[in-house]
Coordinates of C-alpha atoms in Angstrom, one line a residue:
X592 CA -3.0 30.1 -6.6
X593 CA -0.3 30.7 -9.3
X594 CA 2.2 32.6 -6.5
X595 CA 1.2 30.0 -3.6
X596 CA 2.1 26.5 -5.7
X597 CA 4.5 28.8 -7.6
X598 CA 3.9 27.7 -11.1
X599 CA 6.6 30.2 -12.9
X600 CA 9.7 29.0 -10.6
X601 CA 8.4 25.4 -11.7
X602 CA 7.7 26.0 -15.2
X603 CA 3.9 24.8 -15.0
X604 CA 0.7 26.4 -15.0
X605 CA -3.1 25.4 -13.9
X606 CA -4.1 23.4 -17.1
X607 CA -1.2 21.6 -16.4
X608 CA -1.4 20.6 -13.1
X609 CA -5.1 19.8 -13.5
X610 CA -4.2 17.3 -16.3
X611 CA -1.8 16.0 -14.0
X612 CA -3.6 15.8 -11.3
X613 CA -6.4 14.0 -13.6
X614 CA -4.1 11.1 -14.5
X615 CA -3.1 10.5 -11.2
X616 CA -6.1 9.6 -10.0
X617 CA -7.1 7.6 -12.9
X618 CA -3.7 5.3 -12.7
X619 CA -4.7 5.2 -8.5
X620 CA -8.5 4.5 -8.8
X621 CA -8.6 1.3 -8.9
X622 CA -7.9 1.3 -4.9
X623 CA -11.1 2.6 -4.5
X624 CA -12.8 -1.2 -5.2
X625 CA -9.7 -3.2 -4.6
X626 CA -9.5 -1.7 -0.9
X627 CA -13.4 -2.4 0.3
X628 CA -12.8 -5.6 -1.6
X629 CA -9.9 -7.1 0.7
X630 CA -10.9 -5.2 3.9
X631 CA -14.4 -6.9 2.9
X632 CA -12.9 -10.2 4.1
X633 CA -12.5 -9.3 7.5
X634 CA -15.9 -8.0 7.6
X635 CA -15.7 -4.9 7.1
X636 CA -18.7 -3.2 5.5
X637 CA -17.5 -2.3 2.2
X638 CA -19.6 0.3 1.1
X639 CA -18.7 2.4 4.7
X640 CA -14.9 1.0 3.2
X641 CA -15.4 2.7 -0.3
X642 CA -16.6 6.0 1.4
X643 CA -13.3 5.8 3.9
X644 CA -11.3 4.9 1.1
X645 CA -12.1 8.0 -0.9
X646 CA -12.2 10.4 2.3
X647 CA -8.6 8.9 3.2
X648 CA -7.1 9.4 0.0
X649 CA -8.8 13.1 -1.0
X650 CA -7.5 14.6 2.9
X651 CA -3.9 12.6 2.5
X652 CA -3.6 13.9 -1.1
X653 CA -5.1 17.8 -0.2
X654 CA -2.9 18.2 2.9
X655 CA 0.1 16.9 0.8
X656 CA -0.5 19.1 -2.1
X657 CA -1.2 22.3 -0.1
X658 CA 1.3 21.6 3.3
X659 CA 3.9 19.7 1.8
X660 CA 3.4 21.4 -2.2
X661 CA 4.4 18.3 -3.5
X662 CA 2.6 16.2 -6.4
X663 CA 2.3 13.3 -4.7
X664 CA -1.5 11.7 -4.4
X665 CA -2.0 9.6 -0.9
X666 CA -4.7 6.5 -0.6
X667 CA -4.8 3.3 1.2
X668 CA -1.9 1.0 0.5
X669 CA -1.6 -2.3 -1.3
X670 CA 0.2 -4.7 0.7
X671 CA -0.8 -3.1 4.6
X672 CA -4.2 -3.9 3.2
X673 CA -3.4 -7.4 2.3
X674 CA -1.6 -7.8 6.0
X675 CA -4.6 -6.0 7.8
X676 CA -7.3 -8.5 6.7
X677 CA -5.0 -11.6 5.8
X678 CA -2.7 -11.5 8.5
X679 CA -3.8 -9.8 11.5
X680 CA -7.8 -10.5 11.3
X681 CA -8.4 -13.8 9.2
X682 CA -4.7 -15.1 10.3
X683 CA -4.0 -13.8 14.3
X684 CA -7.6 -13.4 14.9
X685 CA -7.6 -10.0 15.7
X686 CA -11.3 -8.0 15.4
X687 CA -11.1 -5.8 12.7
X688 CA -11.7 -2.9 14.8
X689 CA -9.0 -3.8 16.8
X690 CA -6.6 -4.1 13.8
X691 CA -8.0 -0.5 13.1
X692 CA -6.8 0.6 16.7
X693 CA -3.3 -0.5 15.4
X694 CA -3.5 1.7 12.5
X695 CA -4.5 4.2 14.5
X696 CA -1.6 3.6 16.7
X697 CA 0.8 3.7 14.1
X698 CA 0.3 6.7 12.6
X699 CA 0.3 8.3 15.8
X700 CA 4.0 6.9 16.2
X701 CA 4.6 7.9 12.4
X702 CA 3.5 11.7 13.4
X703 CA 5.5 11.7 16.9
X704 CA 8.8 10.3 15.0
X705 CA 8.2 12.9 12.1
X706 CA 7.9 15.9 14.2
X707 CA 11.3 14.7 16.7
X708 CA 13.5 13.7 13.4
X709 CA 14.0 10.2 14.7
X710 CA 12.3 9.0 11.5
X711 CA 15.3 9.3 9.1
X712 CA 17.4 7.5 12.4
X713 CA 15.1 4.2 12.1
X714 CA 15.0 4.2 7.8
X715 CA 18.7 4.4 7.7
X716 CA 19.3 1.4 10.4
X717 CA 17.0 -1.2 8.2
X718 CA 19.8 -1.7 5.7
X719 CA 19.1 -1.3 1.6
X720 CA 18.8 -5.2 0.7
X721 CA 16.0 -5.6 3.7
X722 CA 13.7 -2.8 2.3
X723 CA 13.9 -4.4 -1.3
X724 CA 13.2 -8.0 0.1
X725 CA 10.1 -6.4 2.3
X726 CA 9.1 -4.5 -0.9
X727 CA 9.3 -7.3 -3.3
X728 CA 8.1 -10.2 -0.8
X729 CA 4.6 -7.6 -0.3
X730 CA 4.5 -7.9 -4.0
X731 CA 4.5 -11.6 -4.4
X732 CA 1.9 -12.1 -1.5
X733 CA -0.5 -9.3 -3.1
X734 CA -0.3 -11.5 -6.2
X735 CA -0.7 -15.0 -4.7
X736 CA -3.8 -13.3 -3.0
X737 CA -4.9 -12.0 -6.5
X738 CA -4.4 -15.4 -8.4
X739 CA -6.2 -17.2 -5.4
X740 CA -9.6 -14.9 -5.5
X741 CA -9.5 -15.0 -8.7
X742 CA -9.3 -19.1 -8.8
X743 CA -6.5 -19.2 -11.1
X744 CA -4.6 -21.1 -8.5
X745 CA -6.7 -23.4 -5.9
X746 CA -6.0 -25.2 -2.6
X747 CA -4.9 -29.0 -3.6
X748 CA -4.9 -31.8 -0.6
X749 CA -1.9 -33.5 -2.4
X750 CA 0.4 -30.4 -3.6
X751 CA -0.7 -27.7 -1.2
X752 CA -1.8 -25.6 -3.8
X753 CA -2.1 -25.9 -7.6
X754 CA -3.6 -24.9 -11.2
X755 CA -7.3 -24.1 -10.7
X756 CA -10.3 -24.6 -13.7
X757 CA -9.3 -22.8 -16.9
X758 CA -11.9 -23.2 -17.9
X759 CA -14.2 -21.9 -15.6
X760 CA -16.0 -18.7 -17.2
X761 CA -15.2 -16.8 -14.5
X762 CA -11.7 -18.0 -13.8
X763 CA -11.3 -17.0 -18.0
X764 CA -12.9 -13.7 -17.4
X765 CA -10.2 -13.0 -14.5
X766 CA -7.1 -14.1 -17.1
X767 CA -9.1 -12.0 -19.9
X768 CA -8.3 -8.8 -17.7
X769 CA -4.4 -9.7 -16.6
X770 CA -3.8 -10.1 -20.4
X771 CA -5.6 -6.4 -20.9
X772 CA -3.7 -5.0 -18.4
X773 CA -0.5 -6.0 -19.2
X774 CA -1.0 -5.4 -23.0
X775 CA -2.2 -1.6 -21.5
X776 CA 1.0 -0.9 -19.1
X777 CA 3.1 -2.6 -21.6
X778 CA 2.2 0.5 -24.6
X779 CA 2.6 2.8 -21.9
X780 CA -0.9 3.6 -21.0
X781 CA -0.6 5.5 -17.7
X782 CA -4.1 4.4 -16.3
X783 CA -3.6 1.1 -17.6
X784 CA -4.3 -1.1 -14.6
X785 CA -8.2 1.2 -13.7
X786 CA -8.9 0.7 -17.9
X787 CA -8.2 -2.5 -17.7
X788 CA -10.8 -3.3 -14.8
X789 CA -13.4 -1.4 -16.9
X790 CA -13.2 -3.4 -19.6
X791 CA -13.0 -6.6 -17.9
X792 CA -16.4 -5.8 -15.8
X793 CA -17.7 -4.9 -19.8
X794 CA -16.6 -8.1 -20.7
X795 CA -18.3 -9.4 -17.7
X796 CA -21.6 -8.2 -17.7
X797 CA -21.5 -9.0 -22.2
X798 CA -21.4 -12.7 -21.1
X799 CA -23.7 -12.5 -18.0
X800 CA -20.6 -13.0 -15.3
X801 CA -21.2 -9.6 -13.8
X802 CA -24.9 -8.5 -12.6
X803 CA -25.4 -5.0 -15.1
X804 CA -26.7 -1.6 -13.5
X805 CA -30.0 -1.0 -13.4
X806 CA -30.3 2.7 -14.6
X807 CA -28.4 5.8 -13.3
X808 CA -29.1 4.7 -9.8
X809 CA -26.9 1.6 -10.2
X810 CA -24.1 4.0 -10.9
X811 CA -24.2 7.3 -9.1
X812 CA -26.1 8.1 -5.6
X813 CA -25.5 9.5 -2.7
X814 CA -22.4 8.7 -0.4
X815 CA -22.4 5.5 1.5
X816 CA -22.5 6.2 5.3
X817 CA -19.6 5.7 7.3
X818 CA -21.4 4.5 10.5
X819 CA -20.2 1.0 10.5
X820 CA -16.5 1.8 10.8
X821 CA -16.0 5.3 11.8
X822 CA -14.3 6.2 15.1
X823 CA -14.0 2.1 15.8
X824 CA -10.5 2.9 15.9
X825 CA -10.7 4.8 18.7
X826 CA -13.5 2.7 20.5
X827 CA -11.4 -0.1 20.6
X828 CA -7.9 1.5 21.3
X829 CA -6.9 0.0 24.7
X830 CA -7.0 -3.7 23.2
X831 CA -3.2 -2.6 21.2
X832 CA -1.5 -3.5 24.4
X833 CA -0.4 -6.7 23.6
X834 CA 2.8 -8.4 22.2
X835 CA 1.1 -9.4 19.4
X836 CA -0.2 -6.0 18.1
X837 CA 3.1 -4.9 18.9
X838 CA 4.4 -6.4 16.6
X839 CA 1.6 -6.0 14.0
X840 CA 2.2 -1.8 15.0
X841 CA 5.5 -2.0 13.9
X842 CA 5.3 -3.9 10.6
X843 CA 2.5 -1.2 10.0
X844 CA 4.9 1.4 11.2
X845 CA 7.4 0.0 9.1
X846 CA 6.2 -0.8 5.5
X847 CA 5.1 2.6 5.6
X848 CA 8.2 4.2 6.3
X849 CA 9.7 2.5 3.6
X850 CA 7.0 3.2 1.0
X851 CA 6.5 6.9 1.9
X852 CA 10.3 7.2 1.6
X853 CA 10.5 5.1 -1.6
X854 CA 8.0 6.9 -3.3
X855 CA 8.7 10.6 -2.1
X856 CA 12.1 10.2 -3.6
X857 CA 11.3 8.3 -6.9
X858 CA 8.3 11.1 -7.5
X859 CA 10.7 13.5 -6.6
X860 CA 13.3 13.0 -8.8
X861 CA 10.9 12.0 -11.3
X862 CA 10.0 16.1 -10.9
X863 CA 13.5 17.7 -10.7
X864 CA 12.6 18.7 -6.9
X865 CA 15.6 16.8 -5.7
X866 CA 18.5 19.6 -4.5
X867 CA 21.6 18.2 -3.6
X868 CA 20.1 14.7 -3.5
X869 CA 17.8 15.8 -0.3
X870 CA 14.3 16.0 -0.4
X871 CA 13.3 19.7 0.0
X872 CA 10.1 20.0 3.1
X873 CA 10.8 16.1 4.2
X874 CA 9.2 16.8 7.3
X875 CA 5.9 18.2 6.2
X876 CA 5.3 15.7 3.7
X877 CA 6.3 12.5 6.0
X878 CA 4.2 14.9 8.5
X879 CA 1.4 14.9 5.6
X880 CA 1.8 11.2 5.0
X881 CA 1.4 10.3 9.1
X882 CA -1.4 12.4 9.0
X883 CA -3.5 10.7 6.5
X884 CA -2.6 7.4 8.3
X885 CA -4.9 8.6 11.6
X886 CA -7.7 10.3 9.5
X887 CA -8.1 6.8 7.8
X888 CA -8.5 5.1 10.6
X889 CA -10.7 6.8 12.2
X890 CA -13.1 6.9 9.2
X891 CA -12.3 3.1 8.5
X892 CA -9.1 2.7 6.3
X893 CA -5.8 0.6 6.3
X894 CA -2.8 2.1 6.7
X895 CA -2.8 5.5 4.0
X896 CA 0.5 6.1 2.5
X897 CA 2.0 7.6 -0.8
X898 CA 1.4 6.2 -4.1
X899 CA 4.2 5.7 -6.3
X900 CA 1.3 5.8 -9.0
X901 CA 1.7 9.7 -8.9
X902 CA 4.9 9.5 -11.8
X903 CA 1.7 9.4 -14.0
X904 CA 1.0 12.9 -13.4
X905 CA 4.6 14.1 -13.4
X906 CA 4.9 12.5 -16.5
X907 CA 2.6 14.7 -18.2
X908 CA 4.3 17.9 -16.7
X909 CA 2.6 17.8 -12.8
X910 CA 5.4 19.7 -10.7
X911 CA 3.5 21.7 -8.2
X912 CA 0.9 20.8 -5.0
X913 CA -2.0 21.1 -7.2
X914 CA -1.5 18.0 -9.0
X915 CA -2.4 16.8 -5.5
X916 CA -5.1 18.5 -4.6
X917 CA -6.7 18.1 -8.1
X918 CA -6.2 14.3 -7.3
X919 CA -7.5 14.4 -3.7
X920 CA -11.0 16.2 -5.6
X921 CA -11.6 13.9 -7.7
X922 CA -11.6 11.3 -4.8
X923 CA -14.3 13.6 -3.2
X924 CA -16.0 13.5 -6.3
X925 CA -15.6 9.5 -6.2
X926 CA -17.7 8.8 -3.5
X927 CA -20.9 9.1 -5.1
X928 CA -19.9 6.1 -7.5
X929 CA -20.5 3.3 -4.7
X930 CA -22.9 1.6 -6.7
X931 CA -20.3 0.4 -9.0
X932 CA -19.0 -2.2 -6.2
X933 CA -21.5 -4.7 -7.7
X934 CA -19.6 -4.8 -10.9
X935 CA -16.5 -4.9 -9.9
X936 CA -16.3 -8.4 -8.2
X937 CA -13.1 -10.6 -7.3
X938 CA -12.3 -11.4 -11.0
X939 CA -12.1 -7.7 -12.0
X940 CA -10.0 -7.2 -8.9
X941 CA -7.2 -9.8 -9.5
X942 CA -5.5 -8.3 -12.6
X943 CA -5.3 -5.6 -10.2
X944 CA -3.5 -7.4 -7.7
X945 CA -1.3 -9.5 -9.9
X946 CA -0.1 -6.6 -12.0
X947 CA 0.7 -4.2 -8.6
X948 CA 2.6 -7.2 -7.3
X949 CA 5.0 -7.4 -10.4
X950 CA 5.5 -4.0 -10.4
X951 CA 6.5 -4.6 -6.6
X952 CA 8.5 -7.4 -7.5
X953 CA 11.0 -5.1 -9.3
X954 CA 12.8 -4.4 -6.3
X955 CA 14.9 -7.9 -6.6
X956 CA 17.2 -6.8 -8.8
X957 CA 18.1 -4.4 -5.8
X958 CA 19.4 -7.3 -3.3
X959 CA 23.4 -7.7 -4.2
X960 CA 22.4 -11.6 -4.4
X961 CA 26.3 -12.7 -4.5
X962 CA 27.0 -11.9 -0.9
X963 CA 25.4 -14.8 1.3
X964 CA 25.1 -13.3 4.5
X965 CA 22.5 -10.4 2.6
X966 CA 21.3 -12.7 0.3
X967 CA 19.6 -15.3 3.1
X968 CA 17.5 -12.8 5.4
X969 CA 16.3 -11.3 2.1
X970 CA 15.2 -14.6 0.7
X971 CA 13.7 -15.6 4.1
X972 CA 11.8 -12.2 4.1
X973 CA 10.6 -12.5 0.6
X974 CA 9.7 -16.1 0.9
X975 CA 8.0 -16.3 4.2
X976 CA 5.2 -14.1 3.3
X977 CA 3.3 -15.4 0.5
X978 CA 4.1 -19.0 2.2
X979 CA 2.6 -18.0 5.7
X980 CA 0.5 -15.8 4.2
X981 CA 2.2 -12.7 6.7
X982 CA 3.8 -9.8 5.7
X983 CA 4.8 -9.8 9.7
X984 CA 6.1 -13.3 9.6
X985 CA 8.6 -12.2 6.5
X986 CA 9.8 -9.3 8.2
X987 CA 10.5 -10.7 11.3
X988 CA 12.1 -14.0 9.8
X989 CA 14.6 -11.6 8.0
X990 CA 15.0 -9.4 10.5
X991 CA 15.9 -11.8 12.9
X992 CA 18.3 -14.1 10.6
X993 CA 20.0 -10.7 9.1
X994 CA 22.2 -9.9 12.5
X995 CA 23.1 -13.5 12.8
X996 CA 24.5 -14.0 9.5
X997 CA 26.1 -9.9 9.6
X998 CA 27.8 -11.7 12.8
X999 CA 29.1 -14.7 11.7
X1000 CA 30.8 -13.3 8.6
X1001 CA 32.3 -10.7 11.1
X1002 CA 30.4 -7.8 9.8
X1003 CA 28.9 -7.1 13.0
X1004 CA 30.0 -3.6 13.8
X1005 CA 27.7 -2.9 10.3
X1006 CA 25.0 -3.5 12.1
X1007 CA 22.8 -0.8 13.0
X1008 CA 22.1 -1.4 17.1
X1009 CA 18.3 -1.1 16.0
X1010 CA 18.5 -4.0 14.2
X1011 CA 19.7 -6.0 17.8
X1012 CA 16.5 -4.3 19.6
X1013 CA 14.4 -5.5 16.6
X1014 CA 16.3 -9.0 16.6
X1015 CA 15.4 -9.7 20.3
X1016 CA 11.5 -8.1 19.4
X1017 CA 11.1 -10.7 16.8
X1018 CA 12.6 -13.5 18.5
X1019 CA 10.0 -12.9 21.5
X1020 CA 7.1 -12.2 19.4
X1021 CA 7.9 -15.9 17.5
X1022 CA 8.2 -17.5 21.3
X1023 CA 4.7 -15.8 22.8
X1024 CA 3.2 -16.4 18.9
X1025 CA 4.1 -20.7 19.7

């Protein structure tokens, strides 16, 4: 073990890692009940959800750790999520299954452009201030959509949406755990946004907002089956021919480009495994990444993709694979904790979302605001998707307003001739959408 994740070149050892690989999962486990929670909307069973959600995220993480010998830890993703169930099931009217047919799809594409080297081709044509704006406008929709479960904001006949009952017990409950949170992440606690849901459901069941486990059984049993969802992906593949799931392919495709290859160089550097700026074995970890994608969907996942959460375990000295594989176990190990769904309902949940989406949101200060012609797509893009409620409407409203404004201020030859195919994409998908 010590020559294959070579511990002495890195300077690490097994303690190490496993510590590492400990407090990754921890500062990533609170996917495991935020993800059956919003697939749950689209009617997705959510205990098959929790048991997909744990499978995804232990093979992603494993096969990361032990192809790609990085310490990055893979699960389903917050924001593709968000867009599965709010966007393309409860907004387009897409089956579920279907939507999981498109997940399917694209990590198919993912693995087909990672093994040709297209991949780093279409990353480097979406230009620097477009990823921000899709990074931060995912951010701001995740938290709308955790401040709107939670009741702290309400839909208002008069103002569209406003201020909801403060003083609702369970609305106070759900501010009770943003102000934990942030009070955690703000002293640095590495796991703060998992503690933070743990101590809200306490706070929960002390005043009779959260129903209490009844005895061991209402914390540990067996694993939930995975019957309901598993292989529906592959059931219901020929309905993905359609303009509209293209569309919703790409925007899968695409937000998890950009956050594989956001968070593979931030853990990466993070480690000191950066040489000559270039990420050492890029292929087998996007390869790695793509992977994940399929298995989850065929169990019964959203989109699986890196975590950006696994800087935790760097920072305590994770360097090799095994802080991956350590993570992926514990996920294994995960499964048999279903129960716990009960207690963690929308309230606990929301400090989740909120707290993920300003951490998101970060990405602003990115987006060279001054310059007009950047700064409009990448305030449509933003904008558009907590307002439509559409990660897909955002991107293609920026995408489609970003060559027109590159070409009046005579910049066109900076634009990447992707960025035309994608214009023209959009601008058909909006005309079949009306």
């Amino acid at each position: 073990m010590s020559k294959f994740f070579e511990f002495e070149k890195l300077g690490t050892n097994f303690r190490t890692e496993f510590i590492a690989g400990l407090t990754t999962f921890l500062a990533m486990a609170y996917i495991l009940f935020v993800n059956p929670s919003i697939l749950g909307e689209s009617g997705m069973d959510q205990e098959a959800v929790f048991a997909a959600t744990a499978i995804a995220a232990a093979f992603g993480s494993i096969i990361m750790g032990v192809l790609a010998k990085y310490p990055v830890a893979l699960a389903p993703g917050m924001g593709l999520n968000a867009f599965f169930t709010y966007t393309v099931v409860i907004g387009f009217g897409i089956p579920w299954e279907t939507a999981l047919a498109g997940v399917l799809a694209s990590g198919i594409i993912f693995i087909g452009l990672t093994m040709t080297g297209i991949r780093e081709i279409i990353i480097n044509a979406i230009p620097p201030s477009l990823k921000h704006a899709v990074g931060a406008g995912i951010g701001l929709f995740i938290a709308f959509i955790g401040l709107k479960n939670a009741q702290i904001v309400q839909e208002d006949p008069a103002t569209i949406i406003a201020l909801g009952d403060l003083s609702s017990p369970t609305v106070l409950l759900a501010i009770f755990g943003i102000v934990v949170s942030v009070i955690l992440i703000t002293v640095g606690v590495k796991a703060g946004i998992f503690y933070g849901m743990i101590i809200s459901s306490i706070a929960g069941m002390i005043f009779g907002l959260i129903p209490v486990p009844s005895g061991i059984s209402g914390i540990v049993s067996s694993a939930p089956s995975l019957a309901p969802t598993f292989g529906q992906a592959f059931i219901h593949f020929d309905q993905i021919f359609t303009m509209q799931m293209l569309v919703v392919i790409l925007t899968f495709l695409f937000v998890n480009f950009f956050d594989t290859a956001g968070t593979l160089v931030a853990v990466a550097t993070k480690a000191g495994l950066m040489k000559d700026n270039k990420l050492p074995r890029a292929g087998k970890a996007l390869f790695a990444d793509a992977s994940a994608s399929v298995v989850g969907a065929a169990v019964g996942t959203s989109t699986t993709t890196s975590f950006v959460e696994s800087t935790s375990g760097v920072s305590v000295g994770g360097r090799s694979g095994l802080t991956a594989v350590v993570t992926g176990l514990f996920f294994l190990l995960a499964l048999f904790f279903s129960p716990l769904l009960s207690v963690v309902t929308n309230e606990v949940t929301a400090p989740a979302l909120i707290i993920v989406g300003v951490l998101m949101a970060s990405s602003l200060k990115d987006i060279p605001w001054d310059k007009f012609e950047i700064a409009v797509p990448a305030f449509f893009t933003v904008l558009m998707m907590p307002v439509t409620a559409s990660i897909a409407s955002g991107i293609a409203i920026g995408f489609i307003f970003y060559p027109i404004t590159m070409l009046v201020k005579g910049r066109a030859k900076e634009v990447h001739p992707i960025m035309y195919v994608l214009f023209v994409v959009f601008a058909l998908y909006f005309i079949f959408l009306t």
